[in-house]
Amino acid sequence: TERTLSIIKPDATRRNLTGKINAKFEEAGLRIIAQKRIQLTKAQAGEFYAVHKERPFYDELCEFMASAPVVVQVLEGEGAIAKNREVMGATNPADAAPGTIRAEFAESVGENSVHGSDAPETAAEEISFYFSGLEIVG
Ligand code: GTP
Ligand code: MG
């Protein structure tokens, strides 16, 4: 089975949506095998999102990710990376399919409630950015 890194973003933790979002993952057959609530600094957010550092929204994205606590989690399941992205919906909530997390909860293209890894290599890197092996219990 596959693993992916998920983040419940500040717009969602602020609105107390952690449980509703986790229910969507579990209904889709994804198991939450590690989870913690943390407060990122802007510098840590910048390191995590370093691939986006040339994008015009990078500074805004880092400010946002450090604006309130996030819940970082490891999701496990058959095809977990693709399944998670399906449950999240399109980056821009205006384009997200009905029933997806972003369609139901996201506020804008930037404040879009969740992050999910996009490939096996990035999933492995992103999981080890936040979790030690001991914290992941599959
Ligand atoms: P992630 O799962 O968060 O990586 O989302 P994604 O893969 O659907 O989107 P992408 O990797 O292209 O962008 C990463 C994140 O940057 C998005 O989830 C948004 O939070 C933010 N972002 C993307 N485009 C914009 C934009 O045009 N404006 C702003 N403010 N933020 C953006
Ligand atoms: Mg992405």
Coordinates of C-alpha atoms and ligand atoms in Angstrom, one line a residue:
T1 CA 0.0 0.0 0.0
E2 CA 1.0 3.6 -0.7
R3 CA 1.5 6.5 1.7
T4 CA 1.1 10.2 1.1
L5 CA 1.6 13.4 3.1
S6 CA -1.5 15.5 3.8
I7 CA -1.7 18.9 5.5
I8 CA -4.9 20.4 6.8
K9 CA -4.2 24.1 6.2
P10 CA -4.7 27.2 8.5
D11 CA -8.0 28.3 6.9
A12 CA -9.5 24.9 7.8
T13 CA -8.0 24.6 11.3
R14 CA -9.3 28.1 12.0
R15 CA -12.8 27.1 11.1
N16 CA -12.6 23.9 13.2
L17 CA -12.9 21.6 10.1
T18 CA -10.3 18.9 11.0
G19 CA -12.9 16.2 11.8
K20 CA -15.0 16.9 8.7
I21 CA -11.9 16.7 6.5
N22 CA -10.7 13.5 8.2
A23 CA -14.1 11.9 7.7
K24 CA -13.7 12.5 3.9
F25 CA -10.4 10.8 3.9
E26 CA -11.7 7.8 5.9
E27 CA -14.9 7.5 3.7
A28 CA -12.5 7.2 0.7
G29 CA -10.7 4.3 2.4
L30 CA -7.6 6.3 3.4
R31 CA -6.2 5.4 6.8
I32 CA -4.7 8.2 9.0
I33 CA -1.5 6.4 10.2
A34 CA 0.2 9.5 11.7
Q35 CA -1.1 12.9 12.6
K36 CA 0.0 16.0 14.6
R37 CA -1.0 19.6 15.0
I38 CA 1.9 22.0 14.6
Q39 CA 2.6 25.7 14.2
L40 CA 4.9 26.4 11.3
T41 CA 7.2 29.4 11.1
K42 CA 7.3 31.3 7.9
A43 CA 10.8 30.0 7.3
Q44 CA 9.7 26.4 7.8
A45 CA 6.8 26.9 5.4
G46 CA 9.2 28.4 2.9
E47 CA 11.5 25.3 3.2
F48 CA 8.6 23.0 2.7
Y49 CA 7.3 24.9 -0.4
A50 CA 10.8 25.6 -1.8
V51 CA 9.7 24.1 -5.2
H52 CA 7.4 27.1 -5.5
K53 CA 9.9 29.8 -4.6
E54 CA 9.9 31.4 -8.1
R55 CA 6.1 31.5 -8.2
P56 CA 4.5 35.0 -7.7
F57 CA 2.3 33.7 -4.8
Y58 CA 5.2 32.1 -2.8
D59 CA 5.5 34.8 -0.2
E60 CA 1.7 34.9 0.3
L61 CA 1.6 31.1 0.5
C62 CA 4.3 31.0 3.2
E63 CA 2.6 33.8 5.3
F64 CA -0.6 31.9 5.0
M65 CA 0.8 28.5 6.1
A66 CA 2.4 30.1 9.2
S67 CA -0.8 32.1 10.0
A68 CA -2.4 29.5 12.3
P69 CA -1.7 25.8 13.2
V70 CA -1.8 23.1 10.6
V71 CA -2.5 19.4 11.0
V72 CA 0.1 17.3 9.2
Q73 CA -0.7 13.6 8.6
V74 CA 0.3 10.5 6.7
L75 CA -2.5 8.8 4.8
E76 CA -2.1 5.2 3.7
G77 CA -4.1 3.1 1.3
E78 CA -4.2 1.5 -2.2
G79 CA -3.2 4.3 -4.6
A80 CA -3.2 6.8 -1.7
I81 CA -1.5 9.6 -3.6
A82 CA -4.0 9.7 -6.5
K83 CA -6.9 8.9 -4.2
N84 CA -6.1 11.7 -1.8
R85 CA -5.8 14.2 -4.7
E86 CA -9.2 13.0 -6.0
V87 CA -10.8 13.6 -2.6
M88 CA -9.1 17.0 -2.3
G89 CA -10.4 18.2 -5.7
A90 CA -8.8 20.9 -7.9
T91 CA -6.5 23.5 -6.5
N92 CA -9.0 26.3 -7.3
P93 CA -12.2 25.5 -5.4
A94 CA -14.2 27.1 -8.4
D95 CA -12.9 24.1 -10.5
A96 CA -13.3 21.4 -7.8
A97 CA -15.7 18.6 -8.4
P98 CA -18.8 18.5 -6.1
G99 CA -18.3 16.6 -2.9
T100 CA -14.5 17.1 -2.8
I101 CA -12.9 18.8 0.2
R102 CA -12.0 21.9 -1.7
A103 CA -15.5 22.2 -3.3
E104 CA -17.1 22.0 0.1
F105 CA -14.6 23.9 2.3
A106 CA -11.9 25.9 0.4
E107 CA -12.1 29.7 0.5
S108 CA -9.9 30.5 -2.5
V109 CA -7.1 29.2 -4.7
G110 CA -4.6 30.1 -2.0
E111 CA -6.6 29.3 1.1
N112 CA -7.7 25.9 -0.2
S113 CA -7.9 23.8 3.1
V114 CA -5.6 20.9 2.2
H115 CA -2.3 19.9 0.7
G116 CA -1.5 16.5 -0.7
S117 CA 1.8 15.1 -2.2
D118 CA 1.8 14.8 -6.0
A119 CA 4.1 11.8 -6.7
P120 CA 5.8 8.9 -4.8
E121 CA 9.2 10.7 -4.6
T122 CA 7.6 13.9 -3.2
A123 CA 5.5 11.9 -0.8
A124 CA 8.5 10.2 0.7
E125 CA 10.4 13.6 1.0
E126 CA 7.4 15.4 2.4
I127 CA 6.6 12.6 5.0
S128 CA 10.2 12.7 6.3
F129 CA 10.0 16.5 6.4
Y130 CA 7.4 16.2 9.2
F131 CA 7.7 12.7 10.7
S132 CA 10.3 10.3 12.1
G133 CA 9.8 6.6 11.4
L134 CA 8.7 6.1 15.0
E135 CA 5.8 8.4 14.6
I136 CA 4.2 6.5 11.8
V137 CA 2.2 3.4 12.8
G138 CA 0.7 1.7 9.8
Ligands
GTP1 P1 -0.9 21.4 -2.9 O1 -1.5 20.1 -2.6 O2 -1.1 22.4 -1.8 O3 0.5 21.3 -3.4 O4 -1.9 22.0 -4.1 P2 -1.8 21.7 -5.6 O5 -0.8 20.7 -6.0 O6 -3.2 21.5 -6.0 O7 -1.3 23.1 -6.1 P3 0.2 23.7 -6.5 O8 1.2 22.7 -6.1 O9 0.1 24.2 -7.9 O10 0.3 24.9 -5.5 C1 0.6 24.8 -4.2 C2 -0.2 25.7 -3.3 O11 0.1 27.0 -3.6 C3 -1.8 25.6 -3.6 O12 -2.4 24.5 -2.9 C4 -2.2 26.9 -3.1 O13 -2.4 26.9 -1.6 C5 -1.1 27.8 -3.5 N1 -1.4 28.5 -4.7 C6 -1.4 27.9 -6.0 N2 -1.8 28.8 -6.9 C7 -2.0 30.0 -6.2 C8 -2.4 31.3 -6.6 O14 -2.6 31.6 -7.8 N3 -2.5 32.2 -5.6 C9 -2.2 32.0 -4.3 N4 -2.3 32.9 -3.4 N5 -1.9 30.7 -3.9 C10 -1.8 29.8 -4.9
MG2 MG 1.3 20.7 -5.3

